[in-house]
Coordinates of C-alpha atoms and ligand atoms in Angstrom, one line a residue:
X74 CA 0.0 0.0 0.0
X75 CA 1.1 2.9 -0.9
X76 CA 1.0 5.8 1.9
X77 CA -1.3 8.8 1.1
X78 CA -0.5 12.2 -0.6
X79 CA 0.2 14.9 1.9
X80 CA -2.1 17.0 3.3
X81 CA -2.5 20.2 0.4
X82 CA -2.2 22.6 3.4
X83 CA 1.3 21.3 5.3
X84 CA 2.5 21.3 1.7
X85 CA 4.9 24.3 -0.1
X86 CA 3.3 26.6 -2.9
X87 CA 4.2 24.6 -6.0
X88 CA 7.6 24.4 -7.3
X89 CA 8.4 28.3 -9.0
X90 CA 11.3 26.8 -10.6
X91 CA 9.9 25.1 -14.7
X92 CA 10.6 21.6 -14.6
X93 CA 12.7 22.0 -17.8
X94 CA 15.6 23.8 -15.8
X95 CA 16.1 21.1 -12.9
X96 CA 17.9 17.8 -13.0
X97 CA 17.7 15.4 -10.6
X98 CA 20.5 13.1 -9.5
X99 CA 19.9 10.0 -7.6
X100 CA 22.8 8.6 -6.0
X101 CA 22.6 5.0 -6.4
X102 CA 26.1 3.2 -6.6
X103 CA 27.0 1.7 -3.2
X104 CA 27.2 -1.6 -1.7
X105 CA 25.0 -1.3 0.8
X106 CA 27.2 -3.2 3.4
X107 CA 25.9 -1.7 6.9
X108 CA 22.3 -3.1 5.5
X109 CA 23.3 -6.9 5.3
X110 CA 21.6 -9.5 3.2
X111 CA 24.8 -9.4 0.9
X112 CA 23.1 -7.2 -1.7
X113 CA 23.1 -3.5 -2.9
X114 CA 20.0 -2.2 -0.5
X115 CA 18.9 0.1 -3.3
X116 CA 17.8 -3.2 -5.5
X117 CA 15.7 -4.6 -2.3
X118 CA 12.3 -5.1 -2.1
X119 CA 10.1 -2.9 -0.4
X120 CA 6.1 -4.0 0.1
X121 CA 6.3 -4.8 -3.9
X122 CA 8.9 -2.4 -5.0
X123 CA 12.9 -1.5 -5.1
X124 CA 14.0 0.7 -3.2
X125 CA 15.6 2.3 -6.2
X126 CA 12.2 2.6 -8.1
X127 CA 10.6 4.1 -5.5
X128 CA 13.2 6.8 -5.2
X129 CA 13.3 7.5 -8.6
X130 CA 9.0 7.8 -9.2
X131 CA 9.3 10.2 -5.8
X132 CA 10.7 12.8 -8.2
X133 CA 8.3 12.1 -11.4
X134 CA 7.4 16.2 -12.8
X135 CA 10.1 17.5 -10.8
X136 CA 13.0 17.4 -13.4
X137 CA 15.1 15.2 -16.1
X138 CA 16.3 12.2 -13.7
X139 CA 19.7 11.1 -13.8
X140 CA 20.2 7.7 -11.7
X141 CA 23.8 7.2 -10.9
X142 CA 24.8 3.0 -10.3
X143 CA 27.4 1.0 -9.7
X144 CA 29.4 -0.1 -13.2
X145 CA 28.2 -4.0 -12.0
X146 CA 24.5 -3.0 -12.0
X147 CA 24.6 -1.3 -15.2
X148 CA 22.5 -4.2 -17.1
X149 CA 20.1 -4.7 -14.4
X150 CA 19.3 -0.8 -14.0
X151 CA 18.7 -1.1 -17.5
X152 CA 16.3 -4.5 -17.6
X153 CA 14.5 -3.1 -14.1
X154 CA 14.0 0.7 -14.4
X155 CA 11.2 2.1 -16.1
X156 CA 10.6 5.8 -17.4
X157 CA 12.7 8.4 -18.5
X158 CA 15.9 7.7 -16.8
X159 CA 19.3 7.9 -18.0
X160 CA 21.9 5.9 -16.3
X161 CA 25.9 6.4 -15.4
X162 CA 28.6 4.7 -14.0
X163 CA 29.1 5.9 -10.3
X164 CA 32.6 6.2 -8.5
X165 CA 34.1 4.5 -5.9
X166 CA 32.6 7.1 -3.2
X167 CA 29.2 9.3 -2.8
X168 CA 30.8 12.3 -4.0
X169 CA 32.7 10.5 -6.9
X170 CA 29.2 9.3 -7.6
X171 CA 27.9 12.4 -7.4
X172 CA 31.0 14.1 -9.5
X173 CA 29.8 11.9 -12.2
X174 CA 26.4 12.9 -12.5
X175 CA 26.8 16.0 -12.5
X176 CA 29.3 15.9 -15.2
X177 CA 26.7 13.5 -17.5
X178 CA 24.4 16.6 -17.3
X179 CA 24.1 18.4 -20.4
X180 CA 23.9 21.5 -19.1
X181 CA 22.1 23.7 -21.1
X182 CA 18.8 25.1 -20.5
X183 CA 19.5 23.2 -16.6
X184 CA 19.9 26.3 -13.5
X185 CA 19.6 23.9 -10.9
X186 CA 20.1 19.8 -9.8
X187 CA 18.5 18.3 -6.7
X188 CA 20.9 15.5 -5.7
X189 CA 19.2 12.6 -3.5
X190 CA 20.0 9.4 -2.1
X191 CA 18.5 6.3 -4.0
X192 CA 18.2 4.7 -0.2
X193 CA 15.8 7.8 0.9
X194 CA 12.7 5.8 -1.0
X195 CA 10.0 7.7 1.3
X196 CA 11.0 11.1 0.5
X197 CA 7.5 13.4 0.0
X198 CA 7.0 15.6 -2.7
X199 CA 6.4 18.3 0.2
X200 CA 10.2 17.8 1.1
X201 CA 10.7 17.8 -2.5
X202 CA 8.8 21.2 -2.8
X203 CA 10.3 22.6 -0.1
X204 CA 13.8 22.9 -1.3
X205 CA 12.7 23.8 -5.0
X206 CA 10.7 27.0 -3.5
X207 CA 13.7 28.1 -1.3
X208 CA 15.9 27.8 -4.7
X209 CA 13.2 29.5 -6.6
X210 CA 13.3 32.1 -3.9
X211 CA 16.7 33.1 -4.7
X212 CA 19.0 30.0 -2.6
X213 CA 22.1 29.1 -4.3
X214 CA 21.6 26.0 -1.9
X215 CA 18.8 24.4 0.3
X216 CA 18.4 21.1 1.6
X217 CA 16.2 19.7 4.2
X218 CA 17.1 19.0 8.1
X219 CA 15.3 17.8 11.3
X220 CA 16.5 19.5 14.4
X221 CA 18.2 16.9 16.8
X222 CA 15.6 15.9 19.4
X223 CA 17.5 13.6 21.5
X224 CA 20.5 14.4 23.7
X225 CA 23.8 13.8 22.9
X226 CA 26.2 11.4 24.6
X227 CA 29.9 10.4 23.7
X228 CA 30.1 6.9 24.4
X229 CA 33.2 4.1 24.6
X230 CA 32.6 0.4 24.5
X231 CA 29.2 0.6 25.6
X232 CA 29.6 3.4 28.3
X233 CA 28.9 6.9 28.6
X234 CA 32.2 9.3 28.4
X235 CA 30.8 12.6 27.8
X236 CA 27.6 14.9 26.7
X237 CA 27.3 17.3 23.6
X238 CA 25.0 20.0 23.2
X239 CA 22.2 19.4 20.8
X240 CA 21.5 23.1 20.6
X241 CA 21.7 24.2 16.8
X242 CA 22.4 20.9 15.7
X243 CA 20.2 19.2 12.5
X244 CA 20.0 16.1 10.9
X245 CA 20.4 16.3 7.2
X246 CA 18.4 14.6 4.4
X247 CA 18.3 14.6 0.9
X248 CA 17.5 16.2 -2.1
X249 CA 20.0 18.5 -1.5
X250 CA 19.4 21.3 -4.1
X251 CA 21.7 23.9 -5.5
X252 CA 22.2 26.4 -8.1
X253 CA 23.8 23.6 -10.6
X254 CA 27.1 25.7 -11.7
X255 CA 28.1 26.5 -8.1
X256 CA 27.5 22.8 -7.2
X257 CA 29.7 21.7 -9.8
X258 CA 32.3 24.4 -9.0
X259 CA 32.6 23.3 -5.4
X260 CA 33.2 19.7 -6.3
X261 CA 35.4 20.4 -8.7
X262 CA 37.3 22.5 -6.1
X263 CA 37.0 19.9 -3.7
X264 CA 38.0 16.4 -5.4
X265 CA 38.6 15.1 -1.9
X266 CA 34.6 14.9 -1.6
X267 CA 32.7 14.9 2.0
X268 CA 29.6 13.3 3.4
X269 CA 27.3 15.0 1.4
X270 CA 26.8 17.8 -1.5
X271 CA 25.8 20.9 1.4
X272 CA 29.3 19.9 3.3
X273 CA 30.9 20.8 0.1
X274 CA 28.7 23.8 -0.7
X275 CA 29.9 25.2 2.4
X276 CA 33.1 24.9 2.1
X277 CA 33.1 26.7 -1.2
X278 CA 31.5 29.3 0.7
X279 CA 27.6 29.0 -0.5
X280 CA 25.0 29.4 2.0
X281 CA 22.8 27.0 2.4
X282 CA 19.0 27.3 3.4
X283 CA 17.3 24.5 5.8
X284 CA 14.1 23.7 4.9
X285 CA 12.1 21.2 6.7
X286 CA 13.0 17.5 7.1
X287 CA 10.8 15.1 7.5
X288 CA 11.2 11.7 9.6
X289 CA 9.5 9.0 7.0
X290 CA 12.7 10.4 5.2
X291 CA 15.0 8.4 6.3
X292 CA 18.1 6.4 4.8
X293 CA 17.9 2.7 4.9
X294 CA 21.3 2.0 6.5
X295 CA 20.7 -0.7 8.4
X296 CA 18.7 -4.3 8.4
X297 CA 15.8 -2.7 10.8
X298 CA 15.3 0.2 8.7
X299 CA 13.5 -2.2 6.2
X300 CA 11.3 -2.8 8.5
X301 CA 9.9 1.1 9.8
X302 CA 10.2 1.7 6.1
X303 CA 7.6 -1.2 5.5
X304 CA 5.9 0.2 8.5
X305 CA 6.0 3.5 7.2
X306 CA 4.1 2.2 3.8
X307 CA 1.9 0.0 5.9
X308 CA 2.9 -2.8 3.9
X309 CA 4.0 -4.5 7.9
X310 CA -0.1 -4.4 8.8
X311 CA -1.4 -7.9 8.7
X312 CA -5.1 -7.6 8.6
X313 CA -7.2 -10.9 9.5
X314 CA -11.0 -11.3 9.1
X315 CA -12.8 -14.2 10.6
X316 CA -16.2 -15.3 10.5
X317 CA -18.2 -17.2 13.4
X318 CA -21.8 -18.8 13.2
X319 CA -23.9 -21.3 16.1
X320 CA -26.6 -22.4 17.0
X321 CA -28.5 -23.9 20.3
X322 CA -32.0 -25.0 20.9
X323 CA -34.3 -23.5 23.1
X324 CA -35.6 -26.3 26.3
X325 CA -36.2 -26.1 29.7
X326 CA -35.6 -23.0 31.9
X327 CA -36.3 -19.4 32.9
X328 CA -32.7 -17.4 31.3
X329 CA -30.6 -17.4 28.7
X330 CA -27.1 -16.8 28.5
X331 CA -26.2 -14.2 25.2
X332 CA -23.1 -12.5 25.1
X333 CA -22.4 -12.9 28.6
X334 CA -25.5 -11.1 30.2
X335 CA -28.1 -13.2 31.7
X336 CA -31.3 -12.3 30.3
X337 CA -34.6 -13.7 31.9
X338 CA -36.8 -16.0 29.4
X339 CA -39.5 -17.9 29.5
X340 CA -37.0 -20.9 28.3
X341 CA -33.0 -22.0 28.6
X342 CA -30.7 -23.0 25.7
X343 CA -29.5 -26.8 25.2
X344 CA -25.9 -27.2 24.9
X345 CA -23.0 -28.8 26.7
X346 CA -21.5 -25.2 28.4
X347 CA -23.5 -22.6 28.8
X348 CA -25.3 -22.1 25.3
X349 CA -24.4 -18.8 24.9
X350 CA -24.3 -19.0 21.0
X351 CA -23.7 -15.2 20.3
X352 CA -20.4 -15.7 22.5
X353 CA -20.0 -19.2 20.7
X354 CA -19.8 -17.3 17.1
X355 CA -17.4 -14.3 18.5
X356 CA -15.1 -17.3 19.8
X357 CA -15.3 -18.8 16.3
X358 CA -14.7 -15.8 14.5
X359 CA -11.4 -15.3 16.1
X360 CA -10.1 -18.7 15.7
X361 CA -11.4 -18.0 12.4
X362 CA -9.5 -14.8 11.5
X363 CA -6.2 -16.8 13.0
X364 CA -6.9 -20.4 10.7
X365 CA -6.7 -21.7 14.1
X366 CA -9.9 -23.9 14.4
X367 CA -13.3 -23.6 16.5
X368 CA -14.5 -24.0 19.6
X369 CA -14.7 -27.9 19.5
X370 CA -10.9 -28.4 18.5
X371 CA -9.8 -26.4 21.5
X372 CA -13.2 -27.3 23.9
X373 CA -13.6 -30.8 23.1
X374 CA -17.4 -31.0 23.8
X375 CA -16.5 -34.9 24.9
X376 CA -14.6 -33.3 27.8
X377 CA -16.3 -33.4 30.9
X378 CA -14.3 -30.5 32.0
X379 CA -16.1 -28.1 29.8
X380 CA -19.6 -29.2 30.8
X381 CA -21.5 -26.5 32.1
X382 CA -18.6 -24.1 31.1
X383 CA -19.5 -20.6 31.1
X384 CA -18.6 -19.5 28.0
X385 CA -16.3 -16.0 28.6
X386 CA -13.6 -19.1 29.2
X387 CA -13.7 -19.5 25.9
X388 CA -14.0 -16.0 24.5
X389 CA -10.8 -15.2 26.5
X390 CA -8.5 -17.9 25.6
X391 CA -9.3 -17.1 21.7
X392 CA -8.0 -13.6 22.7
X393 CA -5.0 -14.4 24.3
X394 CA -4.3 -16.6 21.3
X395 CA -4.5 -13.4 18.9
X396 CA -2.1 -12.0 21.1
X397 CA 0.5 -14.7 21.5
X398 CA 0.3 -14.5 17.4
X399 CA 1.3 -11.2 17.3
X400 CA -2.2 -9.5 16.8
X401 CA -5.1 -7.2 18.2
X402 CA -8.5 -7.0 18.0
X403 CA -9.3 -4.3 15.7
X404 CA -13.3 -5.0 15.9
X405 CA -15.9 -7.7 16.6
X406 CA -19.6 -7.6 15.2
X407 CA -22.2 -10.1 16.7
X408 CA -25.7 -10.2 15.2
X409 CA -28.1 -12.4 17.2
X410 CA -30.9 -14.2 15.3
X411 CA -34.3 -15.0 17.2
X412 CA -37.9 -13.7 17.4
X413 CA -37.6 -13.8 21.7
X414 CA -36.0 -12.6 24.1
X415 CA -36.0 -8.7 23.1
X416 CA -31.9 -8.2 22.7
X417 CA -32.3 -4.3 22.7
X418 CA -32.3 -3.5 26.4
X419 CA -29.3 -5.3 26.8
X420 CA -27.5 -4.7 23.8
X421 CA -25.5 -1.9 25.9
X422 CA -24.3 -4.4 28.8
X423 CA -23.7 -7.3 26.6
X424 CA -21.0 -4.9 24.4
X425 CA -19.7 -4.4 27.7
X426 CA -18.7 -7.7 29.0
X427 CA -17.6 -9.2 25.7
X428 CA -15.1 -5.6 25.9
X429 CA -14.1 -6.6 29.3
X430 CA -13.3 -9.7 28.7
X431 CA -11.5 -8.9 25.2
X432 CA -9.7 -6.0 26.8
X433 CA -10.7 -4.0 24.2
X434 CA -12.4 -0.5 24.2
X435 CA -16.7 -1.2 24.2
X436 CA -16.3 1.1 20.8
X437 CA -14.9 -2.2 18.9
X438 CA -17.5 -4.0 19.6
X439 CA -21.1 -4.3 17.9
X440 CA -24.0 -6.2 19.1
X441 CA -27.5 -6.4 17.5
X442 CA -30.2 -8.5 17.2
X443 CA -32.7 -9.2 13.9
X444 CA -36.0 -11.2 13.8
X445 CA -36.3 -13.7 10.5
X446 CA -39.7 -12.8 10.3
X447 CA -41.2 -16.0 11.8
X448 CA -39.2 -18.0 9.4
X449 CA -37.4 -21.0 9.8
X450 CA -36.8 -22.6 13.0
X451 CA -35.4 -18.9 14.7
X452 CA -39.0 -17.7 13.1
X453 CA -40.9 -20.7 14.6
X454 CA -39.0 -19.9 17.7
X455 CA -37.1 -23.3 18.2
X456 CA -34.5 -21.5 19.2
X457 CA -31.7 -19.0 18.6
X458 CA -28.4 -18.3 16.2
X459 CA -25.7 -15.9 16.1
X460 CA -23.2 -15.1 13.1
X461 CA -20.3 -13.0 14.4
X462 CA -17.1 -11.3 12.5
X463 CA -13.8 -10.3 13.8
X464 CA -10.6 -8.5 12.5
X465 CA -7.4 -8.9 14.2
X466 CA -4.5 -6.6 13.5
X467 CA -0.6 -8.0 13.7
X468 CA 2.6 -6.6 12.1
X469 CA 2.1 -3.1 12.4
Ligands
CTP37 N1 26.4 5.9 -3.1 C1 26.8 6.0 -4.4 N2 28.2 5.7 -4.7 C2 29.0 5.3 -3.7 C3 28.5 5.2 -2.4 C4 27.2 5.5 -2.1 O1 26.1 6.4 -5.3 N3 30.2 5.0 -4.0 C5 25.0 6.2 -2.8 C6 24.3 5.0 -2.2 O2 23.9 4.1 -3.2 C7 23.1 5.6 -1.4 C8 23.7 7.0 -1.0 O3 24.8 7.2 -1.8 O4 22.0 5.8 -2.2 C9 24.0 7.1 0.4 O5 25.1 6.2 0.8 P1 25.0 5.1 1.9 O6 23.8 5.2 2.7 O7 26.3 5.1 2.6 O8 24.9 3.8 1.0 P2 26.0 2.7 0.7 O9 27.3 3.3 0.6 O10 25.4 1.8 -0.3 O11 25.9 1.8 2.1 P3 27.1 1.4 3.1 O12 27.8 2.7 3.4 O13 26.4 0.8 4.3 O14 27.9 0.4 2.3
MG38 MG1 28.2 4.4 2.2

């Protein structure tokens, strides 16, 4: 899934700059070794896509793209990326990298380049937009930053040695933007390279604007960064749906049992526990949404243990097995089928308990009640059923 656009209001005026005048580099030649797995991270899949393609379509209308790869990927880039692209050999460093895309740009008719990361997939055209409106405003540089929220310790094999002050301090992301000539100048200047493009922009002695970072932008550097980026994209949610559905027989007695509230009646339910069959189909629905059986696999109904069971035993072991999987409830709907007894008045109580016994909020939790119009055996009032659904949620 693919997150949504961001909000028109949080976002930049649009881009002042023609998209005619802007490249667009996208650094894309390293290893990848601090991210494991063996493999460049920028070929990875992430929820359904490369990393790579998903940093490129980030900056689709903003400019002519120039992906910069490593000279052994060359026939891969070629076979796996689509649009209007062109490819070059990277160096044996970011800056080299960068050196040579910038030196593959045909330069007429370009005033500026953006140069990003190929690992910053989750960049936002708002980030985008707002380092192309502080160059169209007359930056020879702008890039975007996060002030440092944390404090700052020194550290020595795995103890604490000193502080820093996090006052004025920024995290820097990409695109990095700059008037293109003055880019090229510095690193031609400066062949000895640095972390990144605004390092080398200052020292050539441009300023350089901050605009404003954003965290979903970060670098995938290392293994777990896969995984908030697949959280980020909510490709991590694991979304389960089960369905529940019982049914017991009116006989002898003055209550029923339904959804864990005792409700007076001129007759009882049959069954082997308590025969509350709204509960029953919850329990179901659960095991259901897990692939994990029913009621009878885990409650043998030949077990004498379970005779006369009151049914919330049930209910609450299928909830503690969502959660030993890794999941949460994210709602429960139980419809109850019978002519009599009138499930309106307690409708209220009966969300209640099955909440209290879920540990879930009573807003997750529907219960209603329809008549089948004196039809079939509910109708004839033989007795009553219950269909029930459940989501779980896991992974996120
Ligand atoms: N990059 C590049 N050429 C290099 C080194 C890095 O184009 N010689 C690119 C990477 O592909 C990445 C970006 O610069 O998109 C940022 O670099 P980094 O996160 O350090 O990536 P890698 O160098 O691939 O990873 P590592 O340092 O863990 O090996
Ligand atoms: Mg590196």
């Amino acid at each position: 899934m693919d997150r949504p656009a961001p909000c028109p209001e949080t976002e930049p005026a649009a881009p002042a700059l023609p998209r005619d005048r802007v490249a667009v580099v996208i650094t894309a030649a390293g290893r990848g070794l601090r991210a494991g797995e063996g493999r460049p991270k920028q070929w990875r899949d992430l929820a359904g896509r490369s990393v790579l393609a998903r940093s490129i379509d980030a900056f689709a209308g903003f400019g002519r793209i120039v992906v910069v790869v490593h000279p052994d990927d060359m026939a891969r880039a070629v076979a796996d990326l689509s649009g209007p692209v062109t490819l070059v050999a990277g160096g044996d460093t970011r800056s080299a990298s960068v050196r040579a895309g910038l030196a593959s740009l045909d330069a007429s008719g370009l005033t500026h380049v953006l140069i990003h990361d190929g690992a910053r997939p989750l960049v936002s055209r708002g980030v985008i937009k707002g380092v192309l409106a502080a160059l169209a405003a007359g930056a020879p540089a702008a890039a975007p930053a996060l002030p440092v929220a944390d404090a700052l310790w020194r550290g020595d094999g795995g103890r604490v040695t000193g502080f820093a002050d996090r006052g004025g301090l920024y995290r820097a992301q990409t695109p990095q933007g700059f008037v293109l000539e003055a880019i090229a100048a510095a690193h031609r200047a400066h062949p000895e390279g640095a972390a990144d493009d605004v390092e080398l922009a200052h020292r050539a002695g441009l300023p350089v604007t901050i605009t404003p970072g954003d965290d979903d932008n970060l670098k995938l550097t290392w293994p777990a960064d896969f995984d908030r980026a697949r959280r980020i994209l909510g490709g991590g949610m694991d979304i389960r749906l089960g369905n529940g559905f019982d049914v017991h027989a009116f006989g002898p007695g003055d209550h029923v049992w339904l959804c864990g509230v005792r409700v007076p009646h001129g007759a009882g339910l049959v069954g082997h526990s308590d025969a509350d069959v709204g509960m029953h189909a919850l329990t179901d629905a659960i095991y259901g949404a897990l692939a994990m059986g029913d009621i009878g696999r885990h409650f043998p109904p030949s077990d004498p243990r379970w005779k006369g069971a009151e049914s919330h035993v049930f209910l609450a072991h299928a909830a503690a097995l969502a959660r030993e999987q890794g999941f949460r409830l994210g709602n429960a709907d139980v419809t109850l089928i019978c002519e009599h007894p009138k499930v309106g008045p307690h409708a209220a109580a009966m969300q209640a308990r099955l909440a209290a016994i879920l540990g879930v909020e009573a807003a997750r939790i529907s219960v209603k009640a329809t008549t089948s119009e004196r039809l079939g055996f509910t109708g004839r009032g033989e007795g009553i059923a219950a269909i029930a659904t459940a989501t779980l949620i896991g992974g996120a």
